[in-house]
Amino acid sequence: MNDNEKEEAANLKEEFEWVLREEVHAILHQLHTVLVECAHRFPVPLYGNEGQKQDKFILTSQPEQLKCILTLTGDSITHADISFKVLRQMHLMCRTSINQDGPWKLQQIQDAANHLQQAIGYIDNVDKHYVFRSSEEVLHIIQCLIGSLQRARTALVLPKKKAIDELMKSRNMKALSPNLPEDLAISFYIQSHKLIFVAYQLSSVHGTMRIDSCQADCAVPWLSDVLFMLTAALHMCQQLKDKLCVFSQYKDFTVGSRSASTVFN
Amino acid sequence: MTPRCLLVGHTAPVTCLSRASIIQDNNFIVSSSEAGEMCTWDLVDGKCRESVKLTQVHTNIQAYHMCNSEDLRLFCNGYYAEILIMDPFSLEILFSLSSKMNPDWISALHVLRPSSRKDDVVLAISITGTVKVWSLLGHENKQSEPIYENESKQIRCLNALSLNCCAYNQRTVLIVCAKYCQIYDAGDFSVLCSIQAPSGERWMSGDFLAPDRVLVWSTEGKGYLYKLPANKLRGRAINSSVPDHKGFHGPTVEHDSPVLYGILAHPDNKLLSCPPAMRFILTSVGGKQRRLLLRGDSAGVVLLWNVDDAAMPVPNKVMSRAPIVTTSLEMAWAEMSPSPVGILDQLSHPDEPEIKLTASIYLLAANRLVVGREDGSIIIVNATHTVQLQLLHGNHQQLDDWPPHQLLLGHNGRVNCLLYPHHVHHRYDRAYLVSGGIDFAVCLWDLFSGALLHRFCVHAGEITQLIVPPHNCSPRIQKCICAVASDHSVTLLSLTERKCVTLASRHLFPVVTIKWRPADDFMVVGCSDGTVYVWQMETGHLDRVLNGMIAEEVLAACDETSADELGGSISSGTDLQGLANPAVHFFRGLRHRNLTAMRAATQRGLAALHASERGSNAGPLAEPARARPPPLTIQGFRSNPADPESHILFFDIEGLIVELLSEEYSAMSPASLEAAGLITSEYMKVAALTQSASPDAAKKISGFLSYKIVNKIGVILRTLSWIDFFGRVKDKAGDMERLLKEKDKHGILAKMKEGAENMQTKIQAKADQLKSQLDAKGKWDGR
């Protein structure tokens, strides 16, 4: 190693120590602010947020195939008036409702909120005065954070697919009043910033099962905010991770690995 | 304590482990990962017995022997609102427990059988602090109505980490949270006493040692032993306790708070990257029960404390106990004698620091092993020679500088990846070897002359991956290879033009998948956040950026089109033309759970197969359609991205037999072949026979062949395997003979036998030769 390279390595090391000492805490603090703000957009009790906000939505599809007026309280649809046309009997309207006693729970909201809370927990666990001594320590925290944030985002963006018989047996379906006939099913789920309502109809054509569906959706304002903030937070994590990875090629970089005289002069 | 096996198979971090068998010294465990994968492992041979992928991700599993069942049941909780009860061997969900009151994720659970009762009780706490109790009768199943909790109560305890009932006094429950752990009364869930975590530490979990003593452990990897104030506890096991004692619900005063009396610590506190994993275990050694605290950390160090030694409190004194066992993976490797060999050990000198191997590929046709190293050098060596040098004893070991190697110098720092494009498709020049390094450069080498042909410096991060684009891209792209770097950029580098054709570098997150749509000139880049970027390959134009469901669908569609092209050859020339590959339809059907579509696709696929079989029924000497796997392959392997590479040698014995046989026959003249009656329809029959026997046989072979001659396995083991290896080759030949005898009714065997015997003596000779070599070595090893 010539003198120039030595000087460069020394400078890099100093920079690395600065990142661990100052930058990591600053970014974690910033992340915390973003995530708490995100938590406050959730309509459920979460991280000092009182929760249980109520929203009303109307979902219709053209041409008047189905209509649903619903109230979303927290993570559950507490009230809904549902009517849709049965496909092969166009004149027949099917009506049902959701009421207070048997709310339709949107598990996706609770899952996303819990993952978010876990992410905030990882930051809360780091003492503000803690001195990081290696990049592995920070990378581990960042990796946990990225994992939780990604799961939170995925919970909202990619709804889990369910088999039709699973849906028909579900607690939500059984709580409808009046109950739907056996060949009909409905479902509510979230996909990105939208709340989606689907009506399914099972029929038997030449002995094979056929499923027809029609759907309607509406935008949920707080969901776009939440998704935006989750993405922003994920990006901040990734940037910090990339920053630390630059130093990872110098394996012997840990705080205190420099001799004392160079640290304090 | 010695390491026994390395279980490889999960694609995401493992979140929890559990035993699977009811027998104490069982050899089965269940693991579960963050991606929802679950595996049951056989620890005897390290094989995965069963695996499943669930949509639910577990964070904790308790194995419990329920009444009315012969096996253990796994009680799982995780990122979902139920408790799942699974069978450890079939990995089926047997039934689930649901909540009526405040359904939420379960953060901890404990299953127990209360004394004087026959049913099992599940006690659980949700992350928002609702304690729930389910009673199980043992006849629950999947079809039964949802099973709701019998009781539930809201307590002030968020995000609990563990919940344990006292095995000695079932009136008390220990709930551990990060900042404090609390003892609750099991009857009404009132707090009896609470223990704060030491400053700078967080609790992880804990358990009871006695009715009035608990062990809790912290993120620093230390165990703390506390004595609980007797006047606070209740239950028959506590002598001083009377049902309506005054102190029960009174405020905690100084003298009746828990007393710390022992610490299980480790004198040398090395810096760890994350809190260690710890577990309290009960084992019986020689009929005597022992209670141990086990800890494993990120440096591969395992510690074991004997809790019983420390269990008796000494008044007014805090005893610190050292672990009874301290070991680590590093120590285990170091203790091996003779120390395990590396594939390029001949190049390392004892007085120089070892240069780590960081990437490798095996060039099959040339029988060359190309290895990239940490210092930027690339070594090319004859593969069988270097294997021979490390594994077999003989005169060749005395030779200096044998086998000769080629050295390529061009990278400044670690070589991350290697690619030999000709292997993937013959359109590439036979001489081209491509390497990517930590110095942001992609180097193009002439394999034969060893010359550095070009250095591509287009990326702004270390090169992580090199890929070959599909063969049906445009002519210009066909001459390119694709490089991925840690700055999230992807390039298409033309090997003939010696320049970068496309630089795709707008990705905010690391690139995880690259797919192709050659017909549309699209390269589809999937990033770790689920975003998909669609690039035009020729122009380098970013066509669109996709998110969410559409992104998933576009990625899936890429697979379908590429499969369609593969399937095109099968369906062409028949009435099925125009329809996509049946396999694609099959999987589409599977995805949408459409049984009819699946059935139709299967029928179509079978029809197509029959058609192609009829078409390809050419002359008796037609080569078997399936290409044989090579007799030797060398696979690089590492258990940790920071570790140097180890190598696994795979020997295909059946391939070896076939190769020897064909060698034998190729030596015979056509006349002698005909005289032996081998070029007849009967020959085809034999060929068909050996063919049909192979899938099953191949499976068997791969079973014992997957033993790993990693360069870190002891010599003794290897010696045994070699003997085993040739023993089995003989068996195999015998098997083959029997099989032929059974099925042969035309007397062809007699003619074949001569050849087979010839072959057998050949193998026998080889085996004997090896055995004598090994025997000699055995003596040398002192065995």
Coordinates of C-alpha atoms in Angstrom, one line a residue, chain B residues 43-521:
Chain B
L43 CA -30.9 -35.5 11.7
V44 CA -29.3 -38.9 11.0
D45 CA -28.7 -38.2 7.3
G46 CA -29.6 -34.5 7.2
K47 CA -32.3 -35.0 4.7
C48 CA -35.6 -33.0 4.6
R49 CA -38.4 -35.5 5.1
E50 CA -41.3 -33.2 4.5
S51 CA -41.7 -29.6 3.6
V52 CA -44.6 -27.3 3.0
K53 CA -45.1 -23.6 2.3
L54 CA -47.8 -21.9 4.2
T55 CA -49.3 -18.4 3.8
Q56 CA -49.0 -18.1 7.6
V57 CA -45.6 -17.4 9.0
H58 CA -44.8 -18.8 12.5
T59 CA -42.7 -17.0 15.0
N60 CA -43.0 -19.6 17.7
I61 CA -43.7 -23.3 17.9
Q62 CA -44.4 -25.4 21.0
A63 CA -44.3 -29.2 20.6
Y64 CA -46.8 -30.8 22.9
H65 CA -48.1 -34.3 23.5
M66 CA -51.8 -34.0 23.6
C67 CA -54.1 -36.4 25.2
N68 CA -55.8 -38.8 22.7
S69 CA -52.8 -38.6 20.3
E70 CA -49.8 -40.8 19.8
D71 CA -47.5 -38.2 18.4
L72 CA -46.5 -34.7 19.3
R73 CA -48.5 -31.8 18.0
L74 CA -47.0 -28.4 17.0
F75 CA -48.8 -25.4 18.5
C76 CA -47.8 -22.5 16.3
N77 CA -48.4 -18.8 16.5
G78 CA -47.1 -16.0 14.4
Y79 CA -48.1 -13.3 11.9
Y80 CA -51.8 -14.3 12.0
A81 CA -54.7 -14.2 14.4
E82 CA -55.1 -17.9 15.1
I83 CA -53.2 -20.7 16.8
L84 CA -52.5 -23.5 14.3
I85 CA -52.1 -27.0 15.5
M86 CA -50.0 -29.1 13.1
D87 CA -48.7 -32.6 12.6
P88 CA -44.9 -32.6 12.8
F89 CA -44.4 -35.3 10.2
S90 CA -47.1 -34.6 7.6
L91 CA -46.9 -30.8 8.3
E92 CA -50.7 -30.6 7.9
I93 CA -52.7 -28.1 9.7
L94 CA -54.9 -30.3 11.9
F95 CA -57.1 -27.6 13.3
S96 CA -56.9 -24.0 14.5
L97 CA -58.0 -22.0 17.5
S98 CA -59.8 -18.7 16.8
S99 CA -60.7 -15.8 19.0
K100 CA -64.0 -14.1 19.6
M101 CA -62.8 -11.3 21.8
N102 CA -60.4 -8.8 20.2
P103 CA -58.9 -11.2 17.7
D104 CA -55.3 -10.3 17.0
W105 CA -51.9 -11.9 16.5
I106 CA -51.0 -14.3 19.3
S107 CA -47.6 -13.2 20.7
A108 CA -47.0 -16.1 23.1
L109 CA -48.7 -19.3 24.1
H110 CA -48.3 -22.2 26.5
V111 CA -50.0 -25.6 26.4
L112 CA -50.3 -27.6 29.6
R113 CA -52.3 -30.3 31.2
P114 CA -53.5 -29.1 34.6
S115 CA -53.0 -31.6 37.4
S116 CA -56.2 -33.5 38.2
R117 CA -57.6 -32.8 34.7
K118 CA -57.7 -34.9 31.6
D119 CA -58.0 -32.2 29.0
D120 CA -55.3 -29.9 27.6
V121 CA -55.4 -26.2 28.2
V122 CA -53.9 -23.6 25.8
L123 CA -53.0 -20.3 27.5
A124 CA -52.1 -17.5 25.1
I125 CA -51.7 -13.8 25.1
S126 CA -52.3 -11.5 22.1
I127 CA -50.0 -8.7 21.2
T128 CA -52.5 -6.2 22.5
G129 CA -52.5 -7.9 25.9
T130 CA -55.7 -10.1 25.8
V131 CA -55.1 -13.4 27.7
K132 CA -57.1 -16.3 26.3
V133 CA -57.8 -19.8 27.4
W134 CA -58.9 -22.7 25.2
S135 CA -59.7 -26.2 26.6
L136 CA -59.1 -29.0 24.2
L137 CA -60.8 -32.4 24.4
G138 CA -58.6 -34.2 21.9
H139 CA -61.2 -34.8 19.1
E140 CA -60.9 -31.4 17.4
N141 CA -60.4 -31.5 13.6
K142 CA -60.4 -29.3 10.6
Q143 CA -64.1 -29.8 9.8
S144 CA -65.3 -28.8 13.2
E145 CA -66.8 -25.4 13.9
P146 CA -64.4 -22.7 14.7
I147 CA -63.0 -23.3 18.2
Y148 CA -63.3 -20.1 20.3
E149 CA -61.6 -19.3 23.5
N150 CA -63.4 -20.3 26.7
E151 CA -62.3 -17.3 28.6
S152 CA -60.4 -14.1 27.9
K153 CA -59.2 -11.1 29.9
Q154 CA -57.6 -7.8 28.9
I155 CA -54.4 -7.2 31.0
R156 CA -51.9 -4.4 30.8
C157 CA -49.1 -6.2 28.9
L158 CA -48.3 -5.3 25.3
N159 CA -46.1 -7.3 23.0
A160 CA -45.3 -10.2 25.3
L161 CA -42.3 -12.3 24.3
S162 CA -43.0 -15.5 26.2
L163 CA -45.6 -16.9 28.5
N164 CA -44.9 -19.8 30.8
C165 CA -47.0 -21.6 33.5
C166 CA -45.1 -22.8 36.5
A167 CA -44.7 -26.5 36.2
Y168 CA -44.4 -26.8 40.0
N169 CA -47.2 -24.6 41.0
Q170 CA -49.8 -24.1 38.4
R171 CA -51.3 -21.0 40.0
T172 CA -48.5 -18.8 38.7
V173 CA -47.7 -17.6 35.2
L174 CA -44.5 -15.8 34.0
I175 CA -45.0 -13.3 31.2
V176 CA -41.8 -11.8 29.7
C177 CA -41.8 -8.5 27.9
A178 CA -38.8 -6.6 26.6
K179 CA -38.6 -4.1 29.5
Y180 CA -40.0 -6.1 32.4
C181 CA -41.2 -9.6 33.2
Q182 CA -44.1 -10.2 35.5
I183 CA -45.5 -13.0 37.6
Y184 CA -49.3 -13.3 37.3
D185 CA -51.8 -15.3 39.2
A186 CA -53.3 -17.9 36.9
G187 CA -56.7 -17.6 38.5
D188 CA -57.6 -13.9 38.0
F189 CA -54.5 -12.7 36.1
S190 CA -53.5 -10.1 38.7
V191 CA -49.8 -9.1 38.8
L192 CA -48.0 -10.6 41.8
C193 CA -44.6 -9.2 41.2
S194 CA -42.5 -7.6 38.4
I195 CA -38.8 -7.6 37.5
Q196 CA -37.2 -4.7 35.5
A197 CA -34.6 -5.6 32.9
P198 CA -31.1 -4.5 33.8
S199 CA -30.1 -1.2 32.2
G200 CA -29.0 -1.5 28.6
E201 CA -30.5 -4.9 28.3
R202 CA -33.9 -6.3 27.3
W203 CA -35.5 -9.5 28.4
M204 CA -35.9 -12.2 25.8
S205 CA -37.6 -15.0 27.7
G206 CA -37.7 -17.0 30.9
D207 CA -39.0 -20.0 32.8
F208 CA -39.7 -21.3 36.3
L209 CA -37.0 -23.3 38.1
A210 CA -39.0 -23.9 41.3
P211 CA -42.3 -22.6 42.7
D212 CA -40.5 -19.5 43.9
R213 CA -37.6 -19.2 41.6
V214 CA -37.4 -18.0 38.0
L215 CA -34.7 -17.8 35.4
V216 CA -34.9 -15.0 32.8
W217 CA -32.4 -14.2 30.1
S218 CA -31.6 -11.0 28.3
T219 CA -30.5 -9.7 24.9
E220 CA -26.9 -9.5 26.2
G221 CA -27.0 -13.3 26.4
K222 CA -27.0 -13.5 30.2
G223 CA -29.2 -15.6 32.4
Y224 CA -30.6 -14.1 35.7
L225 CA -31.8 -16.1 38.6
Y226 CA -34.4 -14.6 40.9
K227 CA -36.1 -15.7 44.1
L228 CA -39.7 -14.6 44.3
P229 CA -41.1 -13.3 47.5
A230 CA -43.0 -16.2 49.1
N231 CA -45.7 -14.0 50.6
K232 CA -46.8 -12.9 47.1
L233 CA -47.3 -16.3 45.6
R234 CA -50.3 -18.5 45.8
G235 CA -51.1 -22.1 45.3
R236 CA -50.8 -25.4 47.1
A237 CA -47.1 -25.7 46.5
I238 CA -46.4 -22.6 48.5
N239 CA -46.5 -23.4 52.2
S240 CA -46.8 -19.9 53.5
S241 CA -49.7 -19.1 51.2
V242 CA -53.2 -18.9 52.6
P243 CA -56.0 -18.1 50.2
D244 CA -56.8 -14.6 51.6
H245 CA -53.3 -13.5 52.6
K246 CA -53.1 -9.7 52.9
G247 CA -50.1 -9.3 50.8
F248 CA -51.6 -10.7 47.6
H249 CA -52.8 -7.6 46.0
G250 CA -51.0 -5.0 48.0
P251 CA -48.5 -2.7 46.4
T252 CA -45.0 -4.0 46.0
V253 CA -42.8 -2.8 48.8
E254 CA -39.1 -3.1 49.0
H255 CA -38.7 -6.3 51.0
D256 CA -41.1 -8.3 48.9
S257 CA -39.7 -7.7 45.5
P258 CA -37.9 -10.5 43.7
V259 CA -34.2 -11.0 44.8
L260 CA -31.5 -11.6 42.3
Y261 CA -29.3 -14.4 43.5
G262 CA -27.4 -15.6 40.5
I263 CA -26.1 -14.7 37.1
L264 CA -25.2 -17.0 34.3
A265 CA -22.6 -15.1 32.4
H266 CA -19.8 -15.5 30.0
P267 CA -16.6 -13.9 30.9
D268 CA -15.5 -12.8 27.4
N269 CA -18.1 -10.5 26.0
K270 CA -17.3 -10.3 22.3
L271 CA -19.2 -7.9 20.1
L272 CA -22.1 -9.6 18.5
S273 CA -24.2 -8.4 15.6
C274 CA -27.5 -9.5 17.1
P275 CA -28.8 -10.9 20.4
P276 CA -28.0 -14.6 20.8
A277 CA -30.6 -17.3 20.6
M278 CA -31.2 -18.9 24.0
R279 CA -33.2 -21.8 25.3
F280 CA -33.9 -23.5 28.6
I281 CA -33.8 -27.3 28.2
L282 CA -34.5 -30.3 30.3
T283 CA -32.5 -33.4 29.5
S284 CA -31.9 -36.6 31.4
V285 CA -28.4 -38.1 31.6
G286 CA -28.2 -41.5 33.0
G287 CA -31.7 -41.3 34.5
K288 CA -30.8 -38.0 36.2
Q289 CA -32.7 -34.9 35.1
R290 CA -30.5 -32.0 34.2
R291 CA -31.6 -28.4 33.5
L292 CA -29.5 -26.4 31.1
L293 CA -29.5 -23.0 29.6
L294 CA -28.2 -23.1 26.0
R295 CA -27.0 -20.1 24.1
G296 CA -25.8 -19.8 20.5
D297 CA -24.6 -16.5 19.0
S298 CA -23.8 -14.8 15.7
A299 CA -20.2 -15.7 15.9
G300 CA -21.0 -19.4 16.0
V301 CA -20.2 -19.8 19.7
V302 CA -22.3 -22.2 21.7
L303 CA -22.5 -21.9 25.5
L304 CA -24.1 -24.2 28.0
W305 CA -24.8 -23.5 31.7
N306 CA -25.9 -26.0 34.2
V307 CA -28.8 -24.3 35.9
D308 CA -29.1 -26.9 38.7
D309 CA -25.7 -26.0 40.0
A310 CA -26.8 -22.4 40.4
A311 CA -30.3 -23.1 41.5
M312 CA -29.7 -22.8 45.3
P313 CA -29.7 -19.3 46.5
V314 CA -27.0 -18.1 48.9
P315 CA -28.3 -15.4 51.2
N316 CA -27.2 -11.8 50.5
K317 CA -24.9 -12.8 47.7
V318 CA -25.1 -12.8 43.9
M319 CA -23.2 -15.7 42.5
S320 CA -21.9 -15.5 39.0
R321 CA -21.7 -18.8 37.1
A322 CA -19.5 -19.6 34.1
P323 CA -20.8 -21.9 31.4
I324 CA -19.9 -25.6 31.7
V325 CA -19.4 -26.0 28.0
T326 CA -18.0 -23.4 25.6
T327 CA -17.5 -24.4 22.0
S328 CA -17.8 -22.9 18.6
L329 CA -17.9 -23.9 15.0
E330 CA -14.5 -22.4 14.5
M331 CA -13.1 -24.5 17.3
A332 CA -14.7 -27.6 15.9
W333 CA -13.1 -27.1 12.6
A334 CA -9.7 -26.3 14.2
E335 CA -9.8 -29.5 16.3
M336 CA -10.2 -31.7 13.3
S337 CA -7.2 -33.9 12.7
P338 CA -6.1 -34.2 10.0
S339 CA -7.5 -30.8 9.2
P340 CA -10.0 -30.8 6.3
V341 CA -8.6 -30.2 2.8
G342 CA -9.4 -27.5 0.4
I343 CA -9.8 -28.0 -3.3
L344 CA -6.7 -25.7 -4.0
D345 CA -4.6 -26.5 -1.0
Q346 CA -1.6 -27.2 -3.1
L347 CA -1.4 -23.4 -3.7
S348 CA -1.3 -22.3 -0.1
H349 CA 2.0 -22.1 1.7
P350 CA 2.0 -22.8 5.5
D351 CA 3.8 -19.6 6.3
E352 CA 1.6 -17.3 4.2
P353 CA -1.9 -16.2 5.1
E354 CA -4.5 -18.2 3.3
I355 CA -6.2 -16.6 0.3
K356 CA -9.9 -17.3 0.5
L357 CA -11.7 -18.8 -2.5
T358 CA -14.7 -16.7 -3.4
A359 CA -16.2 -18.0 -6.6
S360 CA -15.9 -21.1 -8.7
I361 CA -17.3 -22.8 -11.8
Y362 CA -16.6 -26.3 -13.2
L363 CA -16.1 -26.4 -17.0
L364 CA -17.4 -29.8 -17.8
A365 CA -16.1 -30.3 -21.4
A366 CA -12.6 -29.2 -20.6
N367 CA -12.6 -30.8 -17.1
R368 CA -11.3 -27.5 -15.7
L369 CA -12.1 -26.0 -12.4
V370 CA -12.0 -22.2 -12.4
V371 CA -11.7 -20.6 -9.0
G372 CA -11.8 -16.9 -8.2
R373 CA -10.0 -15.7 -5.1
E374 CA -10.2 -12.9 -2.6
D375 CA -7.0 -11.2 -3.9
G376 CA -8.4 -10.8 -7.4
S377 CA -6.6 -13.7 -9.0
I378 CA -8.4 -16.5 -10.9
I379 CA -6.9 -20.0 -10.9
I380 CA -7.7 -22.5 -13.6
V381 CA -6.7 -26.1 -12.9
N382 CA -7.5 -29.6 -14.1
A383 CA -10.4 -30.7 -11.9
T384 CA -9.7 -34.4 -11.6
H385 CA -6.0 -33.8 -10.9
T386 CA -6.7 -31.4 -8.1
V387 CA -9.3 -33.7 -6.6
Q388 CA -6.9 -36.6 -6.9
L389 CA -4.3 -34.6 -5.2
Q390 CA -6.5 -33.7 -2.2
L391 CA -8.4 -37.0 -1.8
L392 CA -6.2 -39.9 -2.9
H393 CA -2.8 -40.8 -1.6
G394 CA -0.1 -41.8 -4.0
N395 CA 3.1 -40.9 -5.8
H396 CA 1.5 -37.8 -7.4
Q397 CA 1.5 -36.1 -4.0
Q398 CA 5.3 -36.0 -4.0
L399 CA 5.4 -34.1 -7.2
D400 CA 6.2 -30.5 -7.0
D401 CA 4.0 -28.0 -8.9
W402 CA 1.6 -30.7 -9.9
P403 CA -1.0 -30.3 -11.3
P404 CA 0.0 -27.2 -13.4
H405 CA -2.4 -24.3 -13.1
Q406 CA -3.1 -21.2 -15.0
L407 CA -3.3 -17.8 -13.3
L408 CA -5.4 -14.9 -14.5
L409 CA -4.6 -11.5 -13.0
G410 CA -6.8 -8.5 -13.7
H411 CA -9.2 -7.9 -10.8
N412 CA -8.3 -5.6 -8.0
G413 CA -9.9 -7.3 -5.0
R414 CA -12.3 -10.1 -4.5
V415 CA -13.7 -12.0 -7.5
N416 CA -17.5 -12.3 -6.9
C417 CA -18.8 -14.3 -9.8
L418 CA -17.7 -16.3 -12.8
L419 CA -19.5 -17.3 -16.0
Y420 CA -18.6 -19.5 -18.9
P421 CA -21.3 -18.5 -21.4
H422 CA -20.5 -21.4 -23.9
H423 CA -21.8 -23.8 -21.3
V424 CA -25.2 -22.2 -21.3
H425 CA -25.4 -21.8 -25.1
H426 CA -23.0 -22.8 -27.9
R427 CA -23.5 -19.4 -29.7
Y428 CA -20.8 -18.0 -27.5
D429 CA -17.1 -18.4 -28.2
R430 CA -15.6 -21.4 -26.6
A431 CA -12.7 -19.4 -25.3
Y432 CA -14.7 -16.7 -23.5
L433 CA -14.7 -16.7 -19.7
V434 CA -16.3 -13.8 -17.9
S435 CA -15.7 -12.7 -14.3
G436 CA -17.1 -10.0 -12.1
G437 CA -15.4 -8.5 -9.1
I438 CA -15.5 -6.2 -6.1
D439 CA -13.6 -3.6 -8.2
F440 CA -16.9 -2.8 -10.2
A441 CA -15.3 -4.4 -13.2
V442 CA -16.4 -7.2 -15.5
C443 CA -13.5 -8.9 -17.1
L444 CA -13.5 -10.9 -20.4
W445 CA -10.8 -13.6 -20.6
D446 CA -9.5 -15.9 -23.3
L447 CA -9.6 -19.2 -21.5
F448 CA -6.9 -20.8 -23.6
S449 CA -4.3 -18.1 -23.8
G450 CA -5.2 -16.6 -20.4
A451 CA -5.2 -13.1 -21.9
L452 CA -7.5 -10.4 -20.6
L453 CA -9.5 -9.4 -23.6
H454 CA -11.5 -6.6 -22.2
R455 CA -12.4 -4.8 -18.9
F456 CA -15.9 -3.5 -18.8
C457 CA -16.1 -0.6 -16.3
V458 CA -19.7 0.5 -16.5
H459 CA -21.1 -0.3 -13.1
A460 CA -20.9 1.8 -9.9
G461 CA -21.0 -1.1 -7.5
E462 CA -19.4 -4.5 -7.0
I463 CA -20.6 -7.1 -9.5
T464 CA -22.9 -9.6 -7.9
Q465 CA -24.2 -11.8 -10.7
L466 CA -23.6 -12.7 -14.3
I467 CA -26.4 -14.1 -16.4
V468 CA -26.8 -15.3 -20.0
P469 CA -29.8 -13.9 -21.9
P470 CA -32.1 -16.4 -23.7
H471 CA -31.1 -17.7 -27.2
N472 CA -34.1 -16.1 -29.0
C473 CA -33.1 -12.5 -28.4
S474 CA -32.2 -10.2 -31.2
P475 CA -28.8 -11.0 -32.8
R476 CA -27.1 -8.1 -31.1
I477 CA -28.3 -9.1 -27.6
Q478 CA -27.5 -12.7 -28.3
K479 CA -23.8 -11.8 -28.1
C480 CA -24.3 -10.1 -24.8
I481 CA -24.1 -11.3 -21.2
C482 CA -26.0 -9.6 -18.4
A483 CA -24.3 -8.3 -15.3
V484 CA -25.9 -7.2 -12.0
A485 CA -24.2 -4.9 -9.6
S486 CA -24.7 -3.9 -6.0
D487 CA -25.6 -0.3 -7.1
H488 CA -28.8 -1.9 -8.3
S489 CA -27.8 -1.5 -11.9
V490 CA -28.1 -4.1 -14.7
T491 CA -26.1 -4.0 -17.9
L492 CA -26.0 -5.9 -21.1
L493 CA -22.4 -6.2 -22.2
S494 CA -21.6 -7.2 -25.7
L495 CA -18.7 -9.7 -25.8
T496 CA -17.9 -9.2 -29.5
E497 CA -18.4 -5.4 -29.7
R498 CA -16.6 -5.1 -26.3
K499 CA -18.9 -2.4 -25.1
C500 CA -22.0 -1.9 -23.0
V501 CA -25.2 -2.1 -25.0
T502 CA -27.7 -1.2 -22.3
L503 CA -27.3 0.2 -18.9
A504 CA -30.4 -0.2 -16.8
S505 CA -29.8 1.8 -13.6
R506 CA -32.8 3.5 -12.3
H507 CA -33.6 0.8 -9.7
L508 CA -34.1 2.1 -6.2
F509 CA -33.9 -1.3 -4.6
P510 CA -31.6 -4.3 -5.1
V511 CA -32.3 -6.4 -8.1
V512 CA -33.7 -9.9 -7.2
T513 CA -34.9 -11.4 -10.5
I514 CA -34.3 -10.8 -14.2
K515 CA -36.8 -12.3 -16.7
W516 CA -36.9 -11.9 -20.4
R517 CA -39.5 -11.3 -23.1
P518 CA -37.3 -11.8 -26.2
A519 CA -40.1 -11.4 -28.7
D520 CA -40.9 -7.9 -27.4
D521 CA -37.2 -7.1 -26.8

